[in-house]
Coordinates of C-alpha atoms in Angstrom, one line a residue:
M251 CA -15.3 -14.0 -26.0
A252 CA -17.7 -12.5 -28.7
L253 CA -17.3 -10.3 -31.7
A254 CA -19.4 -7.1 -32.0
F255 CA -19.5 -4.1 -34.3
D256 CA -19.9 -0.4 -33.3
E257 CA -22.1 2.1 -35.2
F258 CA -19.3 2.7 -37.7
G259 CA -19.0 -0.9 -38.5
R260 CA -15.6 -1.4 -36.7
P261 CA -15.3 -4.8 -35.1
F262 CA -14.4 -5.0 -31.4
I263 CA -14.1 -8.0 -29.0
I264 CA -16.0 -8.4 -25.8
L265 CA -14.1 -10.3 -23.1
R266 CA -16.3 -12.0 -20.6
E267 CA -14.4 -10.6 -17.6
Q268 CA -16.2 -12.8 -15.1
D269 CA -14.7 -15.9 -16.5
Q270 CA -11.3 -14.5 -15.8
K271 CA -11.9 -13.9 -12.2
T272 CA -11.4 -16.5 -9.5
R273 CA -13.7 -16.5 -6.6
L274 CA -13.5 -18.1 -3.1
R275 CA -16.6 -18.3 -1.0
G276 CA -17.5 -19.1 2.6
I277 CA -15.3 -21.3 4.6
D278 CA -12.8 -21.7 1.8
A279 CA -12.2 -18.0 1.7
Q280 CA -11.7 -17.8 5.4
K281 CA -9.3 -20.8 5.3
A282 CA -7.3 -19.2 2.5
N283 CA -7.1 -15.9 4.4
I284 CA -6.1 -17.5 7.6
A285 CA -3.3 -19.5 5.8
A286 CA -1.9 -16.3 4.3
G287 CA -1.9 -14.6 7.7
K288 CA -0.3 -17.6 9.4
A289 CA 2.4 -17.7 6.7
V290 CA 3.6 -14.2 7.5
A291 CA 3.5 -14.8 11.3
R292 CA 5.6 -18.0 10.8
I293 CA 8.4 -16.0 9.2
L294 CA 8.6 -13.6 12.2
R295 CA 8.1 -16.2 14.9
S296 CA 11.8 -17.2 14.8
S297 CA 13.0 -13.7 15.4
L298 CA 11.2 -13.1 18.7
G299 CA 13.0 -12.6 21.9
P300 CA 16.7 -12.2 23.0
K301 CA 17.7 -15.4 21.2
G302 CA 15.7 -14.7 18.1
M303 CA 17.3 -15.1 14.7
D304 CA 18.0 -12.3 12.2
K305 CA 16.6 -12.1 8.7
M306 CA 18.6 -11.2 5.6
L307 CA 16.6 -9.4 2.9
Q308 CA 17.9 -8.5 -0.6
G309 CA 16.3 -5.5 -2.2
P310 CA 15.5 -5.2 -5.9
D311 CA 18.7 -3.3 -6.6
G312 CA 20.9 -5.9 -4.8
D313 CA 21.3 -4.0 -1.5
I314 CA 21.1 -6.2 1.6
T315 CA 19.4 -5.6 4.9
I316 CA 20.1 -7.7 7.9
T317 CA 17.5 -7.1 10.7
N318 CA 15.6 -8.4 13.6
D319 CA 13.0 -5.7 13.6
G320 CA 9.5 -7.1 12.7
A321 CA 8.3 -3.9 11.0
T322 CA 11.5 -3.6 8.9
I323 CA 11.3 -7.3 7.8
L324 CA 7.8 -6.9 6.6
E325 CA 8.4 -3.5 5.0
Q326 CA 11.2 -5.0 2.9
M327 CA 9.3 -8.2 2.0
D328 CA 7.6 -8.1 -1.4
V329 CA 4.1 -9.3 -0.4
D330 CA 1.4 -9.9 -3.0
N331 CA -1.4 -11.4 -1.0
Q332 CA -3.9 -8.8 0.3
I333 CA -4.3 -10.5 3.7
A334 CA -0.6 -10.7 4.1
K335 CA -0.5 -7.0 3.4
L336 CA -2.8 -6.5 6.3
M337 CA -0.2 -8.1 8.5
V338 CA 2.4 -5.8 7.2
E339 CA 0.1 -2.8 8.0
L340 CA -0.4 -4.3 11.4
S341 CA 3.3 -4.2 12.3
R342 CA 3.7 -0.8 10.7
S343 CA 0.9 0.7 12.9
Q344 CA 2.5 -0.8 16.0
D345 CA 5.8 0.7 14.9
Y346 CA 4.3 4.2 14.4
E347 CA 2.3 4.2 17.6
I348 CA 4.6 2.5 20.0
G349 CA 7.9 1.9 18.2
D350 CA 8.5 -1.5 19.9
G351 CA 6.8 -4.9 19.9
T352 CA 6.4 -5.1 16.1
T353 CA 7.4 -8.8 16.0
G354 CA 5.2 -9.8 18.9
V355 CA 2.1 -8.3 17.5
V356 CA 2.3 -10.3 14.3
V357 CA 3.1 -13.5 16.2
M358 CA 0.1 -12.8 18.3
A359 CA -2.2 -12.2 15.3
G360 CA -0.9 -15.4 13.7
A361 CA -1.7 -17.4 16.8
L362 CA -5.2 -16.0 17.0
L363 CA -5.8 -16.9 13.4
E364 CA -4.6 -20.5 14.0
Q365 CA -7.0 -20.8 16.9
A366 CA -9.8 -19.4 14.8
E367 CA -9.2 -22.0 12.2
R368 CA -9.8 -24.8 14.8
Q369 CA -13.0 -23.1 15.9
L370 CA -14.2 -22.9 12.3
D371 CA -13.6 -26.6 11.9
R372 CA -15.8 -27.2 14.9
G373 CA -18.6 -25.4 13.0
I374 CA -18.6 -22.2 15.0
H375 CA -19.7 -19.1 13.1
P376 CA -16.9 -16.7 12.3
I377 CA -18.8 -13.7 13.7
R378 CA -19.2 -15.5 17.0
I379 CA -15.5 -16.2 17.1
A380 CA -14.8 -12.5 16.4
E381 CA -17.1 -11.4 19.2
G382 CA -15.5 -13.8 21.6
Y383 CA -12.1 -12.5 20.7
E384 CA -13.4 -8.9 21.3
M385 CA -14.6 -9.9 24.8
A386 CA -11.4 -11.7 25.6
S387 CA -9.2 -8.8 24.5
R388 CA -11.1 -6.5 26.8
V389 CA -10.5 -8.9 29.7
A390 CA -6.8 -9.1 28.8
V391 CA -6.3 -5.3 28.6
E392 CA -8.0 -4.8 31.9
H393 CA -6.0 -7.5 33.5
L394 CA -2.8 -5.9 32.2
E395 CA -3.8 -2.6 33.8
R396 CA -4.2 -4.5 37.2
I397 CA -0.9 -6.3 37.1
S398 CA 1.1 -3.3 35.9
Q399 CA 3.3 -1.4 38.2
K400 CA 4.2 2.3 38.2
F401 CA 7.7 3.4 38.9
E402 CA 9.0 6.8 39.7
F403 CA 12.0 8.4 38.0
D404 CA 13.5 11.8 37.5
I405 CA 16.4 13.4 35.7
N406 CA 18.9 12.2 38.2
N407 CA 17.5 8.7 38.8
F408 CA 16.7 7.2 35.5
E409 CA 17.8 3.6 36.2
P410 CA 14.2 2.1 35.6
L411 CA 14.2 3.7 32.1
V412 CA 17.6 2.2 31.3
Q413 CA 16.4 -1.3 32.5
T414 CA 13.4 -1.1 30.2
C415 CA 15.4 0.1 27.2
M416 CA 17.9 -2.8 27.9
T417 CA 15.0 -5.3 27.6
T418 CA 14.2 -3.8 24.2
L419 CA 17.8 -3.9 23.0
S420 CA 18.4 -7.4 24.3
S421 CA 16.6 -8.9 21.3
K422 CA 18.7 -7.0 18.8
I423 CA 22.1 -7.6 17.3
V424 CA 23.6 -5.0 19.5
N425 CA 22.8 -6.8 22.8
R426 CA 26.5 -7.1 23.8
C427 CA 26.7 -3.4 24.6
K428 CA 23.0 -2.9 25.4
R429 CA 23.9 -1.1 28.7
S430 CA 25.8 1.7 27.1
L431 CA 23.3 2.1 24.2
A432 CA 20.3 2.1 26.6
E433 CA 21.9 4.8 28.7
I434 CA 22.6 6.9 25.6
A435 CA 19.0 6.5 24.4
V436 CA 17.6 7.5 27.9
K437 CA 19.9 10.5 28.2
A438 CA 19.0 11.7 24.7
V439 CA 15.3 11.4 25.5
L440 CA 15.6 13.2 28.8
A441 CA 17.6 16.0 27.2
V442 CA 14.8 16.8 24.8
A443 CA 11.8 15.8 27.0
D444 CA 9.3 18.2 28.4
L445 CA 8.7 16.5 31.7
E446 CA 5.9 18.8 32.8
R447 CA 3.8 18.2 29.7
R448 CA 5.1 14.6 29.5
D449 CA 5.9 14.9 25.9
V450 CA 9.0 14.1 23.8
N451 CA 9.7 15.3 20.3
L452 CA 11.8 12.6 18.8
D453 CA 12.6 14.9 15.8
L454 CA 15.0 16.7 18.0
I455 CA 17.2 13.6 18.4
K456 CA 19.3 13.1 15.3
V457 CA 20.9 9.7 14.7
E458 CA 24.0 9.8 12.6
G459 CA 26.2 6.8 11.7
K460 CA 29.7 6.5 10.3
V461 CA 31.4 3.3 9.2
G462 CA 34.6 2.5 11.1
G463 CA 35.5 2.3 14.8
K464 CA 33.6 -0.2 17.0
L465 CA 30.1 -0.2 18.4
E466 CA 31.5 0.8 21.9
D467 CA 32.6 4.1 20.4
T468 CA 29.0 5.2 19.9
E469 CA 28.5 8.5 21.7
L470 CA 25.9 11.1 22.6
I471 CA 26.6 14.6 21.6
Y472 CA 24.8 17.4 23.4
G473 CA 24.6 19.4 20.2
I474 CA 24.5 18.8 16.5
L475 CA 26.8 16.7 14.3
I476 CA 26.9 17.5 10.6
D477 CA 28.7 15.5 7.9
K478 CA 30.5 18.5 6.4
D479 CA 33.8 20.2 6.9
M480 CA 35.0 23.8 6.6
S481 CA 34.8 25.1 3.1
H482 CA 38.5 26.0 2.9
P483 CA 41.2 23.7 4.3
Q484 CA 43.1 26.6 5.9
M485 CA 40.2 27.8 8.0
P486 CA 40.5 27.2 11.8
K487 CA 39.4 23.7 12.9
Q488 CA 38.1 24.8 16.3
I489 CA 36.1 27.9 17.2
E490 CA 35.4 28.7 20.9
D491 CA 32.3 30.7 21.8
A492 CA 31.0 30.7 18.3
H493 CA 28.4 33.1 17.0
I494 CA 26.8 31.4 14.0
A495 CA 25.1 33.0 11.1
I496 CA 22.7 30.6 9.5
L497 CA 22.0 31.5 5.9
T498 CA 19.8 30.2 3.2
C499 CA 21.1 32.6 0.6
P500 CA 24.0 31.8 -1.7
F501 CA 27.4 33.5 -1.6
E502 CA 27.2 34.3 -5.2
P503 CA 26.6 37.4 -7.4
P504 CA 22.9 38.0 -8.0
K505 CA 21.5 36.6 -11.3
P506 CA 18.6 38.3 -13.0
K507 CA 15.5 36.0 -13.2
T508 CA 15.0 36.9 -16.9
K509 CA 17.2 35.5 -19.6
H510 CA 20.2 37.7 -20.0
K511 CA 23.4 38.1 -22.0
V512 CA 26.4 40.3 -21.1
D513 CA 28.5 41.5 -24.1
I514 CA 32.0 42.3 -23.1
D515 CA 34.1 43.7 -25.9
T516 CA 37.0 45.4 -24.1
V517 CA 39.3 44.5 -21.2
E518 CA 38.1 47.5 -19.2
K519 CA 34.5 46.3 -19.2
F520 CA 35.7 42.9 -18.0
Q521 CA 37.7 44.6 -15.2
T522 CA 34.7 46.6 -14.2
L523 CA 32.5 43.6 -14.0
R524 CA 35.1 41.7 -12.0
K525 CA 35.5 44.7 -9.6
Q526 CA 31.7 44.8 -9.3
E527 CA 31.6 41.1 -8.4
Q528 CA 34.4 41.5 -5.9
Q529 CA 32.8 44.5 -4.3
Y530 CA 29.6 42.5 -4.0
F531 CA 31.4 39.6 -2.2
D532 CA 33.2 42.1 -0.1
E533 CA 29.9 43.6 1.1
M534 CA 28.5 40.1 1.8
V535 CA 31.5 39.1 3.9
Q536 CA 31.7 42.5 5.6
K537 CA 28.0 42.2 6.5
C538 CA 28.6 38.9 8.3
K539 CA 31.6 40.4 10.1
D540 CA 29.7 43.5 11.1
V541 CA 27.0 41.6 13.0
G542 CA 29.6 39.7 14.9
A543 CA 29.4 36.3 13.3
T544 CA 32.4 34.0 13.8
L545 CA 31.1 31.1 11.7
V546 CA 28.8 31.1 8.7
I547 CA 26.7 28.0 7.9
C548 CA 25.1 28.2 4.4
Q549 CA 22.6 26.1 2.7
W550 CA 24.0 26.8 -0.8
G551 CA 27.4 26.8 -2.3
F552 CA 30.1 29.5 -2.5
D553 CA 31.9 31.0 -5.4
D554 CA 35.6 30.3 -5.2
E555 CA 36.1 34.0 -4.9
A556 CA 33.8 34.2 -1.9
N557 CA 35.6 31.2 -0.3
H558 CA 39.0 32.9 -0.8
L559 CA 37.7 36.2 0.7
L560 CA 36.1 34.4 3.7
M561 CA 39.4 32.7 4.4
H562 CA 41.3 36.0 4.1
R563 CA 38.9 37.8 6.4
N564 CA 39.3 35.0 8.9
L565 CA 35.6 34.0 8.8
P566 CA 35.2 30.2 8.8
A567 CA 32.3 28.9 6.8
V568 CA 30.5 25.6 6.0
R569 CA 28.5 25.1 2.8
W570 CA 25.9 22.8 1.4
V571 CA 24.2 22.0 4.7
G572 CA 20.8 20.4 4.3
G573 CA 17.6 22.0 5.3
V574 CA 16.7 19.6 8.1
E575 CA 20.1 20.0 9.6
L576 CA 19.9 23.8 9.4
E577 CA 16.6 23.7 11.3
L578 CA 18.2 21.5 14.0
I579 CA 21.2 23.8 14.3
A580 CA 18.9 26.8 14.6
I581 CA 16.9 25.1 17.4
A582 CA 20.0 24.0 19.2
T583 CA 21.9 27.3 19.0
G584 CA 18.9 29.6 19.4
G585 CA 19.6 31.3 16.1
R586 CA 17.3 32.3 13.3
I587 CA 17.5 31.1 9.7
V588 CA 18.2 34.2 7.5
P589 CA 17.0 34.2 3.9
R590 CA 18.6 37.6 2.8
F591 CA 21.9 39.3 3.7
Q592 CA 20.0 42.6 4.4
E593 CA 18.2 40.9 7.2
L594 CA 21.2 39.8 9.2
T595 CA 21.2 41.3 12.7
P596 CA 23.2 40.3 15.8
E597 CA 20.0 39.0 17.5
K598 CA 19.6 36.4 14.8
L599 CA 22.9 34.7 15.4
G600 CA 23.1 31.3 17.1
K601 CA 25.5 30.7 19.9
A602 CA 27.6 27.6 20.6
G603 CA 30.3 27.0 23.2
V604 CA 32.6 25.2 20.8
V605 CA 32.5 24.2 17.1
R606 CA 35.2 21.7 16.1
E607 CA 36.1 19.6 13.1
K608 CA 37.0 16.0 13.7
S609 CA 38.6 13.6 11.3
F610 CA 38.2 9.9 11.4
G611 CA 40.7 7.1 10.9
T612 CA 43.2 7.3 8.0
T613 CA 40.5 8.5 5.5
K614 CA 40.0 12.2 4.8
E615 CA 36.5 12.1 6.2
R616 CA 35.7 14.9 8.6
M617 CA 32.6 15.9 10.5
L618 CA 31.6 19.1 12.4
Y619 CA 30.6 19.0 16.0
I620 CA 28.5 21.9 17.3
E621 CA 28.5 21.5 21.1
H622 CA 27.6 23.4 24.3
C623 CA 24.8 25.2 22.5
A624 CA 22.7 28.0 24.0
N625 CA 19.6 25.8 24.0
S626 CA 20.7 22.1 24.2
K627 CA 17.3 20.8 23.3
A628 CA 18.7 19.1 20.2
V629 CA 21.0 16.2 20.6
T630 CA 22.8 13.8 18.3
I631 CA 23.5 10.1 18.8
F632 CA 26.6 9.2 16.8
I633 CA 26.9 5.5 16.0
R634 CA 30.1 3.7 14.9
G635 CA 30.3 0.2 13.6
G636 CA 32.2 -2.2 11.5
N637 CA 30.0 -2.1 8.4
K638 CA 27.1 -0.2 6.9
M639 CA 24.6 -3.0 7.7
M640 CA 25.6 -3.0 11.3
I641 CA 25.1 0.8 11.6
E642 CA 21.7 0.6 9.9
E643 CA 20.6 -2.1 12.3
T644 CA 21.9 -0.2 15.3
K645 CA 20.0 2.9 14.1
R646 CA 16.8 0.8 14.1
S647 CA 17.6 -0.6 17.5
I648 CA 18.3 2.9 18.9
H649 CA 15.0 4.1 17.4
D650 CA 13.1 1.3 19.3
A651 CA 14.9 2.2 22.6
L652 CA 14.1 5.9 22.1
C653 CA 10.4 5.1 21.5
V654 CA 10.3 2.9 24.7
A655 CA 11.8 5.7 26.8
R656 CA 9.3 8.2 25.3
N657 CA 6.4 5.9 26.0
L658 CA 7.5 5.6 29.6
I659 CA 7.7 9.3 30.0
R660 CA 4.1 9.5 28.7
N661 CA 2.9 6.6 30.9
K662 CA 4.9 5.3 33.8
S663 CA 3.3 1.9 34.0
I664 CA 5.2 -1.3 33.1
V665 CA 4.4 -4.9 33.0
Y666 CA 7.0 -7.8 33.2
G667 CA 8.5 -9.2 30.0
G668 CA 9.7 -12.7 29.1
G669 CA 6.1 -13.8 28.4
A670 CA 5.1 -13.2 32.0
A671 CA 2.4 -10.7 31.1
E672 CA 1.0 -12.9 28.4
I673 CA 0.8 -16.0 30.7
A674 CA -0.9 -13.9 33.4
C675 CA -3.5 -12.6 30.8
S676 CA -4.0 -16.1 29.5
L677 CA -4.9 -17.3 32.9
A678 CA -7.2 -14.4 33.5
V679 CA -9.0 -14.8 30.2
D680 CA -9.4 -18.6 30.7
A681 CA -11.0 -17.9 34.1
A682 CA -13.3 -15.3 32.6
A683 CA -14.5 -17.7 29.9
D684 CA -16.8 -19.6 32.4
K685 CA -18.8 -16.4 33.0
Y686 CA -20.1 -16.4 29.4
P687 CA -22.9 -18.8 28.7
G688 CA -22.9 -18.7 24.8
V689 CA -20.8 -20.2 22.1
E690 CA -18.4 -17.2 22.6
Q691 CA -16.8 -19.0 25.5
Y692 CA -15.0 -21.4 23.1
A693 CA -13.5 -18.4 21.3
I694 CA -12.5 -16.8 24.6
R695 CA -10.7 -20.0 25.6
A696 CA -9.1 -20.1 22.2
F697 CA -7.9 -16.5 22.8
A698 CA -6.3 -17.6 26.1
E699 CA -4.5 -20.4 24.2
A700 CA -3.3 -18.0 21.6
L701 CA -1.8 -15.7 24.2
D702 CA 0.5 -18.6 25.2
S703 CA 2.1 -18.6 21.8
V704 CA 4.4 -15.7 22.7
P705 CA 6.0 -17.4 25.7
M706 CA 6.0 -20.6 23.7
A707 CA 7.9 -18.9 20.8
L708 CA 10.4 -17.4 23.3
A709 CA 11.1 -20.8 24.8
E710 CA 11.4 -22.4 21.4
N711 CA 13.9 -19.7 20.1
S712 CA 16.0 -20.1 23.3
G713 CA 16.4 -23.8 22.7
L714 CA 14.3 -24.8 25.7
Q715 CA 11.6 -27.5 25.6
P716 CA 8.6 -25.2 24.7
I717 CA 5.6 -27.1 26.2
E718 CA 7.5 -28.3 29.3
T719 CA 8.9 -24.8 30.1
L720 CA 5.6 -23.1 29.5
S721 CA 3.6 -25.4 31.7
A722 CA 6.2 -25.1 34.5
V723 CA 6.0 -21.3 34.5
K724 CA 2.2 -21.4 34.2
S725 CA 1.9 -23.7 37.2
Q726 CA 4.3 -21.5 39.2
Q727 CA 2.1 -18.4 38.4
I728 CA -1.0 -20.3 39.5
K729 CA 0.5 -21.7 42.7
E730 CA 2.0 -18.5 43.9
N731 CA -0.5 -16.1 42.3
I732 CA 2.3 -13.8 41.2
P733 CA 2.3 -12.5 37.6
F734 CA 6.1 -11.9 37.4
Y735 CA 7.2 -15.4 36.3
G736 CA 8.2 -15.6 32.7
I737 CA 10.5 -17.7 30.4
D738 CA 14.1 -17.7 31.5
C739 CA 15.5 -17.1 28.0
N740 CA 19.0 -16.1 29.0
D741 CA 19.5 -19.1 31.3
V742 CA 20.0 -17.0 34.4
G743 CA 18.6 -19.6 36.6
T744 CA 15.4 -17.8 37.8
N745 CA 12.0 -17.3 36.3
D746 CA 11.3 -14.2 38.3
M747 CA 11.4 -11.3 35.8
R748 CA 11.8 -8.8 38.7
E749 CA 15.2 -10.2 39.5
Q750 CA 16.2 -10.3 35.8
D751 CA 15.0 -6.7 35.3
V752 CA 12.9 -7.6 32.2
F753 CA 10.3 -4.9 31.8
E754 CA 8.0 -3.8 29.0
T755 CA 5.8 -0.8 28.7
L756 CA 2.1 -1.3 29.6
I757 CA 0.8 0.8 26.6
G758 CA 3.0 -1.3 24.2
K759 CA 1.5 -4.5 25.5
Q760 CA -2.1 -3.3 25.4
Q761 CA -1.6 -1.9 21.9
Q762 CA -0.3 -5.3 20.8
I763 CA -3.4 -7.2 22.0
L764 CA -5.9 -4.6 20.7
L765 CA -4.3 -4.3 17.3
A766 CA -3.9 -8.1 16.8
T767 CA -7.5 -8.6 17.8
Q768 CA -8.8 -5.9 15.4
V769 CA -6.9 -7.4 12.4
V770 CA -8.0 -10.9 13.2
K771 CA -11.7 -9.8 13.5
M772 CA -11.4 -8.1 10.1
I773 CA -9.9 -11.2 8.5
L774 CA -12.6 -13.5 10.0
K775 CA -15.4 -11.3 8.6
I776 CA -14.3 -11.8 5.0
D777 CA -16.3 -14.6 3.4
D778 CA -16.0 -13.8 -0.3
V779 CA -12.8 -13.1 -2.2
I780 CA -12.9 -12.1 -5.8
S781 CA -9.6 -11.7 -7.5
N782 CA -8.3 -11.4 -11.0
S783 CA -6.8 -14.7 -12.0
E784 CA -3.4 -14.9 -13.6
Y785 CA -3.5 -15.0 -17.4

């Protein structure tokens, strides 16, 4: 610290910033980074597989999340270390791209880092390790392509899709009714899928939850569900063959944009104003009636006067419907969103077979079902459950299942789960190591060993003897040269994943290996860490 003066003679202090910074160089930096990455992977390791544990996270404002989903755990964790943040990003990118396998990808990256640490201790240069990993990942991805199987499905025969979704759901808290949830997810995806273009727009699937009931009451609605009720309690609760006017203009008298003040000094003037307003409402309601609407859905509120008039004119209405829901209703019913009353025409009305209001339990909570729509491209999955946390976790699980079904529609190839694919890749990479003469072959062998960490974690979490189980399965794969043998987590009595129907998507697995390798390469290439020390 030094004292100096500026041109006006005012003193100021110079802090020697460099003294305040901590610096890690060379092997120490790599060791520190690897330790941070491994710490994150260790947290997720115990929640891998069907017998994996859940994590309970408390937010800053006291709200609690209980989840098994790798991406969610890392999102909610408050991570300071920059390398640990890379691991969070890693699981997030897997979640965005594939939607499933977020835990596995972090466990895989942690195992690669662990192996890299051993190689560094042997004195191998980090760049050579990174190059070896790159070669090995290419071998693994190509091998996955070879052992993958394609299966055919169509709208009527979607059993393979259901089986794959059940594999995803088996590691979640909802695994006791995974069959019904997997069917719901697959039906929802097939309802909105464009099978010719092999594309699925997941925005058209709305996932709603309501506390109460039990998980088995979860249902798929071919239409839209909105958490609103009719604006007047005496309006009809069920409308058959509804013609829906979707409005984004309020049922209120027009207000000038400028500041205004109305002076009323006599009763007559007040009466005139009131009449004027009433006539305005009358025209609005009449306009809706004239075009043939039998239900009005509005984004804004109603004046009480308008509500009363709508009820008298026998025109049911719903108010305060959100913008996203309005869009979904418009897509489902084939209607157009109308911004001004003057633009209402019969062609712009949406059509639905039945609109009904349903109340739940003893509470006064009601929801609106809009079903049998003209264009049933928008569907809703309605989840019930004992408490809010259960519903939130079910939503995350359903999202994973939807993503898996979408990936299968895009690419029909599957590999076998339960660690079978990893063990097969590990053997292939190990065999390929002999073809490389340089130092890289050590890194390639290390990669093969790291691939074993996923089946090892599965066995560990299932309460089996990890090393014993893994070596038994590995020798079975080598003996019979069949890549379908994996860890028997559910104690069915067979290691053959074909019999257990444990599938995973090929693109999901390939993405896992590629992303984990990329992140590990990035971490290994850092050899100097300069950070502000704590004051």
